[in-house]
CSV table of C-alpha atoms and ligand atoms in Angstrom, one decimal:
chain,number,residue,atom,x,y,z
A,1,UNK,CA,-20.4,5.2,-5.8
A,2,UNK,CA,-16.7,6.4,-7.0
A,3,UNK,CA,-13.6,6.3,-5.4
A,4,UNK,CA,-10.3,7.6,-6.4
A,5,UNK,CA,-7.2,6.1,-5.7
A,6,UNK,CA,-4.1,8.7,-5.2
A,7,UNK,CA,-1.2,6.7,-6.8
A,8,UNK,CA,0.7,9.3,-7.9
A,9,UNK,CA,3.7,9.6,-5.5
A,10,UNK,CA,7.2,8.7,-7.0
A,11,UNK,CA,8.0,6.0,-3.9
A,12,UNK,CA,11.4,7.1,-3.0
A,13,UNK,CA,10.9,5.7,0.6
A,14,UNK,CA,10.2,2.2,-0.8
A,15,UNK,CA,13.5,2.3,-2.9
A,16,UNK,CA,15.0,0.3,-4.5
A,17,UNK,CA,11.8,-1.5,-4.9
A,18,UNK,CA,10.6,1.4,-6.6
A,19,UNK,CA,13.4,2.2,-9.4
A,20,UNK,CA,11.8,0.3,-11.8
A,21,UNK,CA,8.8,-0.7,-10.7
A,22,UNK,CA,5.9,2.1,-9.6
A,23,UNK,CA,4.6,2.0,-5.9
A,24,UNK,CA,1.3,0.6,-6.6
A,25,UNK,CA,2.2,-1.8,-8.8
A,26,UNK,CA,4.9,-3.5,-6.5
A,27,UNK,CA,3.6,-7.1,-5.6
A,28,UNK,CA,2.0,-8.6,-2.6
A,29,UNK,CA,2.1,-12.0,-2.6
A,30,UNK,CA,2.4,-12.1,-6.3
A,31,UNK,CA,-0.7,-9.8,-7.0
A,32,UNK,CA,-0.2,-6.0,-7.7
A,33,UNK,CA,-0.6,-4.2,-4.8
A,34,UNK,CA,-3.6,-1.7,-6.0
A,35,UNK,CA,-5.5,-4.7,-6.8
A,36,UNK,CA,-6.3,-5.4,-2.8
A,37,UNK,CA,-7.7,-2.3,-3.0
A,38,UNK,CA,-9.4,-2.8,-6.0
A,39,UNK,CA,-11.0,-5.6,-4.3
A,40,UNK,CA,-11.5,-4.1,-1.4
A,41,UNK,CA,-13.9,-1.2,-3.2
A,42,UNK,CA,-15.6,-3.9,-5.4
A,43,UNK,CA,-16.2,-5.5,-1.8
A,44,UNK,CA,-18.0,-2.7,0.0
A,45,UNK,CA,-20.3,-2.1,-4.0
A,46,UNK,CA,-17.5,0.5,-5.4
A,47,UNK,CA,-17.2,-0.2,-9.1
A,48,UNK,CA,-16.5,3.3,-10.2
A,49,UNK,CA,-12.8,3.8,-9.2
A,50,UNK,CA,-10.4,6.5,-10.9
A,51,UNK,CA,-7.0,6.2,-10.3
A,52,UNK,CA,-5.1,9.4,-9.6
A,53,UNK,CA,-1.2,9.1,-11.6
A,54,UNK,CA,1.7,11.7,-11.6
A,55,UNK,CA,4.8,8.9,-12.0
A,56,UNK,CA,5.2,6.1,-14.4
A,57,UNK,CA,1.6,6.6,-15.5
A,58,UNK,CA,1.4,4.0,-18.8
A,59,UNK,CA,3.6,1.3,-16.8
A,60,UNK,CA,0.2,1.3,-13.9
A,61,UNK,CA,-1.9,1.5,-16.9
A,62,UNK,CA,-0.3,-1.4,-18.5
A,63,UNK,CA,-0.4,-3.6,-15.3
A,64,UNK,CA,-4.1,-3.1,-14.0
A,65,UNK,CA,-5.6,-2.8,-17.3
A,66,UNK,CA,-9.2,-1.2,-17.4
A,67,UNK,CA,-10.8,-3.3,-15.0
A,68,UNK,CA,-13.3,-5.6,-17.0
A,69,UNK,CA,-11.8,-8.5,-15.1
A,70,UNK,CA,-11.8,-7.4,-11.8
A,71,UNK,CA,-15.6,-6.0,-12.4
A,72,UNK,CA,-14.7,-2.5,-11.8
A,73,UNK,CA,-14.9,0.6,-14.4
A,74,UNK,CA,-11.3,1.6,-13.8
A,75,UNK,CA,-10.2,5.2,-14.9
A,76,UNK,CA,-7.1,6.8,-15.6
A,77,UNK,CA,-6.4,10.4,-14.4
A,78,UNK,CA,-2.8,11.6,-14.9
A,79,UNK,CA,-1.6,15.0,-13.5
A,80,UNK,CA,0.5,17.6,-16.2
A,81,UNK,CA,2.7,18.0,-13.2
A,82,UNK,CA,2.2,16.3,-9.8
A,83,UNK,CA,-1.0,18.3,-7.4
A,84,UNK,CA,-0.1,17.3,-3.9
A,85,UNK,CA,-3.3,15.1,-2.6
A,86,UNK,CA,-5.9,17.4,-2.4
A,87,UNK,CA,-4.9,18.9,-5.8
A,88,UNK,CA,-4.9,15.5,-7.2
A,89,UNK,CA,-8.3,14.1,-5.7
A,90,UNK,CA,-9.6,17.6,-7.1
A,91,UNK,CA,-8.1,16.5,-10.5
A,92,UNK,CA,-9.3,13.8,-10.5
A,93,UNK,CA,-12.9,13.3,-8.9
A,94,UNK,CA,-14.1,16.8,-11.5
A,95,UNK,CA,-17.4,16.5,-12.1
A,96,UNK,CA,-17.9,14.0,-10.2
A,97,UNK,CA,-21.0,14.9,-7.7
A,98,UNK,CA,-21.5,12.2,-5.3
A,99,UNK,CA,-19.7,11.2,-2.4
A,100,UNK,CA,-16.6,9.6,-3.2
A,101,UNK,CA,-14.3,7.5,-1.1
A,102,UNK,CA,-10.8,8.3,-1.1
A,103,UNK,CA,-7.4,5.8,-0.8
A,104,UNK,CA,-3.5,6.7,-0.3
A,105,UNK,CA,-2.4,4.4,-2.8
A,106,UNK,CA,0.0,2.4,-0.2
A,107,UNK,CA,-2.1,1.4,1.9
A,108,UNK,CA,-3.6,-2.1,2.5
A,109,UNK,CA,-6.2,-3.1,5.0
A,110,UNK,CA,-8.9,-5.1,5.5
A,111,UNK,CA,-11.3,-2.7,6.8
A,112,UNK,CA,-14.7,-2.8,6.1
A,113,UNK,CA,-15.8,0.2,4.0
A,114,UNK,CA,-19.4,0.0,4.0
A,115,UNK,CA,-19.5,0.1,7.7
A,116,UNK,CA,-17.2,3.7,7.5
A,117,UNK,CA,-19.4,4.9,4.6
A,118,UNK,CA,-22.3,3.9,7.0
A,119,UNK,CA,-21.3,5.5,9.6
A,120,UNK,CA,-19.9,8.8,7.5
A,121,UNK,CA,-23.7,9.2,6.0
A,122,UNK,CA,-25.4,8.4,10.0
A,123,UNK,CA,-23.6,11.3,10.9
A,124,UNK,CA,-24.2,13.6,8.0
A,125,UNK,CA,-20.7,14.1,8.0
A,126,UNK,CA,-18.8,16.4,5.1
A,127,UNK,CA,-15.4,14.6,5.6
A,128,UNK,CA,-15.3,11.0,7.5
A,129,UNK,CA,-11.6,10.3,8.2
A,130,UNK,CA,-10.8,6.5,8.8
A,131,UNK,CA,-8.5,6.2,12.0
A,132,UNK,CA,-5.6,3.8,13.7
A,133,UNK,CA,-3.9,3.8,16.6
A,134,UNK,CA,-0.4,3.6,16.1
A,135,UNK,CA,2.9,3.3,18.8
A,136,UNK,CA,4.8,5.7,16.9
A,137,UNK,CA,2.6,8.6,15.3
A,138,UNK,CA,5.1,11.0,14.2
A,139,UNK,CA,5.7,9.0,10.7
A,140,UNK,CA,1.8,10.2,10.1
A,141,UNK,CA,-0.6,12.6,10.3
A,142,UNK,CA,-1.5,12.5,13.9
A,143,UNK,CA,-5.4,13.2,14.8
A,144,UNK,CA,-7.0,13.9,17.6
A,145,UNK,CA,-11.3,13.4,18.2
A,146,UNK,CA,-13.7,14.5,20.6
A,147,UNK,CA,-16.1,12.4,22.4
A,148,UNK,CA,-18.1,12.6,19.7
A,149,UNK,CA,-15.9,11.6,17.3
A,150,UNK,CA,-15.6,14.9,15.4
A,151,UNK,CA,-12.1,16.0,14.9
A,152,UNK,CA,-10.8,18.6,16.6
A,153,UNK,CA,-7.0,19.1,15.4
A,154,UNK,CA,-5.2,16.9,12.8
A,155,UNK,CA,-1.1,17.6,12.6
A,156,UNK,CA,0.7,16.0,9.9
A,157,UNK,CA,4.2,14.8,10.6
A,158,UNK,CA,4.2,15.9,14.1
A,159,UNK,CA,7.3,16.2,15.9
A,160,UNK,CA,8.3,14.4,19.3
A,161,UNK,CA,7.7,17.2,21.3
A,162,UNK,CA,4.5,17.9,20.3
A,163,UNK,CA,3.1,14.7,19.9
A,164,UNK,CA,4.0,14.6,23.9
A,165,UNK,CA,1.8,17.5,24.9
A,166,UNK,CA,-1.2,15.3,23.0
A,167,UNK,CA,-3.9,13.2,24.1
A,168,UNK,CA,-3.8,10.6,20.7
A,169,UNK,CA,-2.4,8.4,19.6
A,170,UNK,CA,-4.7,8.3,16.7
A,171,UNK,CA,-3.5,8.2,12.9
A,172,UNK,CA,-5.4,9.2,10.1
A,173,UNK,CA,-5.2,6.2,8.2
A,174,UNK,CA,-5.5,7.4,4.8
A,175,UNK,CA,-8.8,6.6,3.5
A,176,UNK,CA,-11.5,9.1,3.7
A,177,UNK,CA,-15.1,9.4,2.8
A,178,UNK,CA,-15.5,12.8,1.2
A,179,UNK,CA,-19.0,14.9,0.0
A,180,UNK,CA,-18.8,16.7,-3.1
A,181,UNK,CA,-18.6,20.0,-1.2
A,182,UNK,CA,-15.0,19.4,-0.2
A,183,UNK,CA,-14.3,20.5,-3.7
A,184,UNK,CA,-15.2,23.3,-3.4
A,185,UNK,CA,-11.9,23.8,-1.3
A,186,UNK,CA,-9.5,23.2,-3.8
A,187,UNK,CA,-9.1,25.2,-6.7
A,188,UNK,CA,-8.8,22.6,-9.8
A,189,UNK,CA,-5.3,22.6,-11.4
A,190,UNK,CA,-3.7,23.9,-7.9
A,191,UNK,CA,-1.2,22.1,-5.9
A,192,UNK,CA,-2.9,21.2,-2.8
A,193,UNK,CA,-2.3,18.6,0.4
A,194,UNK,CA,-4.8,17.3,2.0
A,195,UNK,CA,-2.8,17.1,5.2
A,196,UNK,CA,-1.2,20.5,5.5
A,197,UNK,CA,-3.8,22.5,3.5
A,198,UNK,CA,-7.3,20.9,3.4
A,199,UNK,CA,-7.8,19.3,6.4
A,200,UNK,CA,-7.2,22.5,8.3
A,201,UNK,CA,-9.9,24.7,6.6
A,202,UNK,CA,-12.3,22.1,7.2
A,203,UNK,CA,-11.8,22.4,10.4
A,204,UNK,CA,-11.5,26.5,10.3
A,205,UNK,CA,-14.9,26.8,8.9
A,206,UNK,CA,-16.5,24.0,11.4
A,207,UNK,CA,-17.7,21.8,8.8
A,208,UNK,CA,-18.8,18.1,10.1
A,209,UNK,CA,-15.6,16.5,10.4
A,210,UNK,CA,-15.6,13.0,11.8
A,211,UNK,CA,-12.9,10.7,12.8
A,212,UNK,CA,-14.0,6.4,12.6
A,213,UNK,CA,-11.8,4.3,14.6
A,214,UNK,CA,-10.5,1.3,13.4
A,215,UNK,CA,-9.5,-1.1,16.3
A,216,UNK,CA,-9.2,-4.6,15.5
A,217,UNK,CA,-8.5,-4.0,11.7
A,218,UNK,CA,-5.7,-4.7,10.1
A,219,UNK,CA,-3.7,-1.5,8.8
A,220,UNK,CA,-0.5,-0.8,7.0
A,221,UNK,CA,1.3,1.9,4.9
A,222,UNK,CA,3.6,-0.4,3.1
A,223,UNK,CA,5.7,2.8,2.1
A,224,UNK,CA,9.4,1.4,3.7
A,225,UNK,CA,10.9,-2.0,2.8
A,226,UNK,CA,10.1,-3.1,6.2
A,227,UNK,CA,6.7,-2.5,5.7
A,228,UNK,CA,6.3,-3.9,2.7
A,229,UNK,CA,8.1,-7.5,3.5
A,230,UNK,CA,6.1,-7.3,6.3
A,231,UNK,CA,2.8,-7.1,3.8
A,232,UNK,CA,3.8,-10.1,2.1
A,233,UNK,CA,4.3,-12.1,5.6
A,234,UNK,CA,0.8,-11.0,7.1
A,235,UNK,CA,-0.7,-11.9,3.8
A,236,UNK,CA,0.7,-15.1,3.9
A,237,UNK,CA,-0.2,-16.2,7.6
A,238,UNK,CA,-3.8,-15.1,6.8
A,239,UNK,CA,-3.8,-11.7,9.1
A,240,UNK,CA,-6.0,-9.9,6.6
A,241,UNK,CA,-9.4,-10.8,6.0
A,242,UNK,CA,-11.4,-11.4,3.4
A,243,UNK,CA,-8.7,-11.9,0.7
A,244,UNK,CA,-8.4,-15.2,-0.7
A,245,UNK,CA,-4.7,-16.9,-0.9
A,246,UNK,CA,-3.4,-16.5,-4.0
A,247,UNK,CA,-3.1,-19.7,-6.1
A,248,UNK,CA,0.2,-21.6,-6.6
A,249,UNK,CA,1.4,-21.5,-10.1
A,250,UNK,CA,2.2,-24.4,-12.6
A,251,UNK,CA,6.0,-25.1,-10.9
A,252,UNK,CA,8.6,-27.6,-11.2
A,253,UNK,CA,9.8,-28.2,-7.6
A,254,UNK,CA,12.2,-31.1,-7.3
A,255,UNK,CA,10.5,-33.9,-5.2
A,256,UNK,CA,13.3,-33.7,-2.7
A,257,UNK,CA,12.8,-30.3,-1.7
A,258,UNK,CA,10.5,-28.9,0.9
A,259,UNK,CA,8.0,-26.0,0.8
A,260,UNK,CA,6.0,-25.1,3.7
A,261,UNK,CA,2.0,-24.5,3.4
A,262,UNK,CA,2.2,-21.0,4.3
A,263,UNK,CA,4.9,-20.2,1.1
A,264,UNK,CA,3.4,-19.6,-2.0
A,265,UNK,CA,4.9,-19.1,-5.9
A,266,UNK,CA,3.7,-18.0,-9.2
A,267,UNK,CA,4.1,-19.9,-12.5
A,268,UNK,CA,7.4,-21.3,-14.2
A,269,UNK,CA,9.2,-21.4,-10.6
A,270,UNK,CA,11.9,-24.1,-10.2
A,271,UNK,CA,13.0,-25.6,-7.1
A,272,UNK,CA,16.1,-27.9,-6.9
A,273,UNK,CA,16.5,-30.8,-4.5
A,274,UNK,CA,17.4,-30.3,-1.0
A,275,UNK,CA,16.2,-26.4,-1.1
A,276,UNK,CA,13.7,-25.3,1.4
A,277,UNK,CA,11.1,-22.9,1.0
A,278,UNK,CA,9.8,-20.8,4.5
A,279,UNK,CA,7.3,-18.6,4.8
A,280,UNK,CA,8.0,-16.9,1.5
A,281,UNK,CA,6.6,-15.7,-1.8
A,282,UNK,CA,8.5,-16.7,-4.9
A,283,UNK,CA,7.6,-14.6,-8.5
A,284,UNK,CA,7.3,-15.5,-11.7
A,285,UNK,CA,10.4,-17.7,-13.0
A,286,UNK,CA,12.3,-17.6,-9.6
A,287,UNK,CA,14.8,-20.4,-9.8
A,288,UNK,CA,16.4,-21.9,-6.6
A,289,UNK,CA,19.3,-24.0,-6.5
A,290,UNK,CA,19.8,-27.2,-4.6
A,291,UNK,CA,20.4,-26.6,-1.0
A,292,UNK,CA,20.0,-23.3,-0.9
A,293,UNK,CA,17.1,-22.1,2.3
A,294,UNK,CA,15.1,-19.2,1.3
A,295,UNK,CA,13.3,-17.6,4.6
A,296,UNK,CA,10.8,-15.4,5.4
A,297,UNK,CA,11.8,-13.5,2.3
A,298,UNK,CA,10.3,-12.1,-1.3
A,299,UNK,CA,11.6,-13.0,-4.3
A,300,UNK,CA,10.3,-11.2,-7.7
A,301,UNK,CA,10.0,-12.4,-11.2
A,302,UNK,CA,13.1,-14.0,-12.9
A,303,UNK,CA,15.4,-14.3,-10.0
A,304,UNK,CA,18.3,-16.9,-9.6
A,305,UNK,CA,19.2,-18.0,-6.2
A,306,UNK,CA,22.4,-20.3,-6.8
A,307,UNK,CA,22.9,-23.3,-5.0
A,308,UNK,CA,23.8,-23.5,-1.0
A,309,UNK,CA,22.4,-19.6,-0.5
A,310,UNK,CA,20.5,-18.8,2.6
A,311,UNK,CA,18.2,-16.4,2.5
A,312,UNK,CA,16.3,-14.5,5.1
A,313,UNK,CA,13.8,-11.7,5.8
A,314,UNK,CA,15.2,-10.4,2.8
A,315,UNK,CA,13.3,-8.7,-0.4
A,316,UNK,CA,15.2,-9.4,-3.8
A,317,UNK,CA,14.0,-7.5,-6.8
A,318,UNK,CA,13.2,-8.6,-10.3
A,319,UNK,CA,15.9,-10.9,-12.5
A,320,UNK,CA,18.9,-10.6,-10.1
A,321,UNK,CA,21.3,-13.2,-9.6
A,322,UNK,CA,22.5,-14.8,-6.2
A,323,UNK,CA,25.6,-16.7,-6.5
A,324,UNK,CA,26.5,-19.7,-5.1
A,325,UNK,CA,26.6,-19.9,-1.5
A,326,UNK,CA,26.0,-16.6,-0.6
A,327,UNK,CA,23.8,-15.3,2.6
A,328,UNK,CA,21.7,-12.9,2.2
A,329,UNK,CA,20.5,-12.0,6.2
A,330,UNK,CA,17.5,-10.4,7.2
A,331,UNK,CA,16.4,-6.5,6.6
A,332,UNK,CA,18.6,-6.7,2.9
A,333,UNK,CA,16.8,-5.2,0.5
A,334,UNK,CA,17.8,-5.7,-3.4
A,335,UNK,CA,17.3,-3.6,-6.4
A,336,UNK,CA,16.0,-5.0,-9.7
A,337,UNK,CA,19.5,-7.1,-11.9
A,338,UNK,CA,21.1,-7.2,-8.7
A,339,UNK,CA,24.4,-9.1,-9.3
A,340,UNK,CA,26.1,-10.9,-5.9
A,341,UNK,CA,28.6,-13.0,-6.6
A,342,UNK,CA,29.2,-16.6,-4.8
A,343,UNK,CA,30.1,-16.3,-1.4
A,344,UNK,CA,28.9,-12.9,-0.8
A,345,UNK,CA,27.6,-12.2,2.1
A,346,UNK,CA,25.2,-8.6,2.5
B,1,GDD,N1,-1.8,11.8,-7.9
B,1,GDD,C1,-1.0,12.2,-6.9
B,1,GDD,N2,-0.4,13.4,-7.0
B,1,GDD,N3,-0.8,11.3,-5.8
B,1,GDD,C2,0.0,11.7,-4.8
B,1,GDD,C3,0.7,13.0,-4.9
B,1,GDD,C4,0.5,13.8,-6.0
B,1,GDD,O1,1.1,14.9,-6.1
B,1,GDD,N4,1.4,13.1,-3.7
B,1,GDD,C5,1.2,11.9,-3.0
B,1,GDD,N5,0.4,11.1,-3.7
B,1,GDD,C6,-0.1,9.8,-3.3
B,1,GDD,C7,1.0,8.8,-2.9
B,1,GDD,O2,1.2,8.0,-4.1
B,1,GDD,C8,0.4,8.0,-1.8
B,1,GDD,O3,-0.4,6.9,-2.3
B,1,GDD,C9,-0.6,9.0,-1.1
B,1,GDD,O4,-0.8,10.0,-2.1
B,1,GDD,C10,0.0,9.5,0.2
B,1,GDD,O5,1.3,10.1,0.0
B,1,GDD,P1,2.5,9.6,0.8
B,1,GDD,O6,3.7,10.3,0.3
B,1,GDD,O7,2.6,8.1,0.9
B,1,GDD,O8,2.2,10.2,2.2
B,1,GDD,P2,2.7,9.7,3.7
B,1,GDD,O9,2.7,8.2,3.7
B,1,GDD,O10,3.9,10.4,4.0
B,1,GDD,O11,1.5,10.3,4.6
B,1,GDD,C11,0.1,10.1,4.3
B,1,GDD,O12,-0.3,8.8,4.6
B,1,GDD,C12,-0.3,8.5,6.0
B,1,GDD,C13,-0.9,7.1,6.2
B,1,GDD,O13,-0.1,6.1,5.5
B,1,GDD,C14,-0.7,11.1,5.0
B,1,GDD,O14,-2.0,11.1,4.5
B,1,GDD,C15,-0.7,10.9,6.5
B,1,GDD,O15,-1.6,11.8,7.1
B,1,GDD,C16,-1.2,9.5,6.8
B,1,GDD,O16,-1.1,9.2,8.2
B,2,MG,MG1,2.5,6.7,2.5
């Protein structure tokens, strides 16, 4: 079976994160993002995945390689100019004539796709949407099922008001099982969404449409900062199933200094005496100095933390520098050669 991946969006909402670094590439837990999802097709017997690129195309390339390691036949699409989701999955799943699952490329769960491809094929269904109930729908595309579970309306972006006069709380959750037939409803090298214009004529022409609830999954567009620290901590406590912890790398961490079990950091960290380490995720090279309390937080590659910082809920981009005593409190978010100088506090 085949899946594509649509990685092509530019990220702005994940930004700064995203100024150097593309969207699916950003790291959870030290790991490239796509690669949970990666994992997660290999999982559920997916080993034919294209990925769908518009932005920084040769960078993803680059990081993910073609696959051989992960034991998946990965595929590089990229767009002359960007298609809008349903353009793109058009673009990208050509000639393809099976039934293909697709993925938002920010999105990382632990659902179990063999069980929604199951259930798409019991039904005979031409489009299977996965689904999850959110507080606040009107980020998504909100949809709404009938007993049966076929859809009946699907609204992206829905305002307040009208998500008030609907009976859901249901988002579609970005990964879709999709016969080759839903092809037929984009015309190849057209800009096309999904949301605003695909989704609707399937459900014009009464095709079989389904909707597959996902209630005790985990689930999470990890679009917005927020989101994505938040990744990194559910990863961490263990929240999402079926992924193993990644390894500690080779480190030098002063004897004196405490790490907690649940923190975890690549290769070529050093830790300092009398630093502590909470709930965190450390990149390649990170250095902290002595005293300094790093919590809850993500560090990337090649960062220096200075002595006597404290650090927490905070995300810190690649090779920036934290000077001495600073505090850095919770919700900061920092770019890539961010530059604070001691004392500072953000
Ligand atoms: N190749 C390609 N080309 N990919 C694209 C393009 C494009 O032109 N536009 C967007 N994408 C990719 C993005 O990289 C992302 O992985 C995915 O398609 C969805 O786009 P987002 O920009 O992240 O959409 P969203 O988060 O606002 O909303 C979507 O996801 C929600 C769930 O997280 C919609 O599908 C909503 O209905 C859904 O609820
Ligand atoms: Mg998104």
């Amino acid at each position: 079976m085949h899946a594509v991946i649509l990685a092509g969006g530019k990220g702005t909402r994940l930004r700064p994160l995203t100024v150097y670094t593309p969207k699916p590439a950003v790291p959870i837990v030290n790991r490239a993002f796509l690669l949970y999802q990666v994992e997660m097709l290999r999982r559920a017997g997916i080993d034919e995945i294209t990925l769908s690129l518009s932005y920084q195309p040769d960078k993803i390339e680059q990081i993910l390689g073609d696959g051989a390691e992960l034991g998946v036949n990965l595929r590089f699409i990229t767009e002359p100019s960007p298609l809008g989701t349903g353009g793109a999955y058009r673009f990208a799943a050509d000639g393809i004539d099976d039934t293909t699952v697709v993925l938002n490329g920010d999105i990382l769960t632990d659902l179990d796709l063999a069980a929604l491809i199951e259930a798409h094929r019991t039904r005979g269904a031409a489009a299977t949407l996965a689904l999850k109930p959110v507080e606040d729908p009107s980020r998504y595309g909100l949809v709404v099922t009938r007993e049966d579970g076929t859809i009946e309306n699907f609204l992206e972006k829905p305002t307040r008001e009208s998500i008030s006069d609907l009976p859901s709380n249901t988002i579609n959750a970005g990964i879709y099982v999709l016969e080759p037939s839903i092809m037929d409803l984009v015309p190849l090298g057209e800009n096309r969404s999904f949301e605003y214009d695909v989704f609707p004529v399937i459900l014009e022409r009464g095709l079989p449409f389904y909707g597959y609830t996902m209630d005790h999954e985990y689930w999470r567009d990890i679009g917005v900062p927020e989101s994505y620290l938040n990744a990194n901590l559910d990863m961490l406590s263990g929240r999402l199933k079926g992924f193993a912890a990644q390894p500690n790398g080779d480190a030098d961490i002063a004897t004196a200094a405490a790490i907690d079990s649940r923190s975890r950091f690549a290769a070529g960290v050093v830790v300092k005496p009398g630093a502590k380490i909470l709930n965190s995720v450390l990149g390649p090279g990170v250095q902290i100095g002595e005293k300094t309390v790093i919590e809850d937080s993500v560090i990337w590659a090649h960062t220096r933390v200075a002595s006597g910082a404290e650090v927490s809920g905070a995300v810190i981009g690649r090779s920036c520098h934290i000077g001495r005593n600073a505090t850095i409190r919770p919700g900061s978010v920092l770019g890539d050669k961010s530059q604070l100088t001691d004392y500072t506090k953000v």
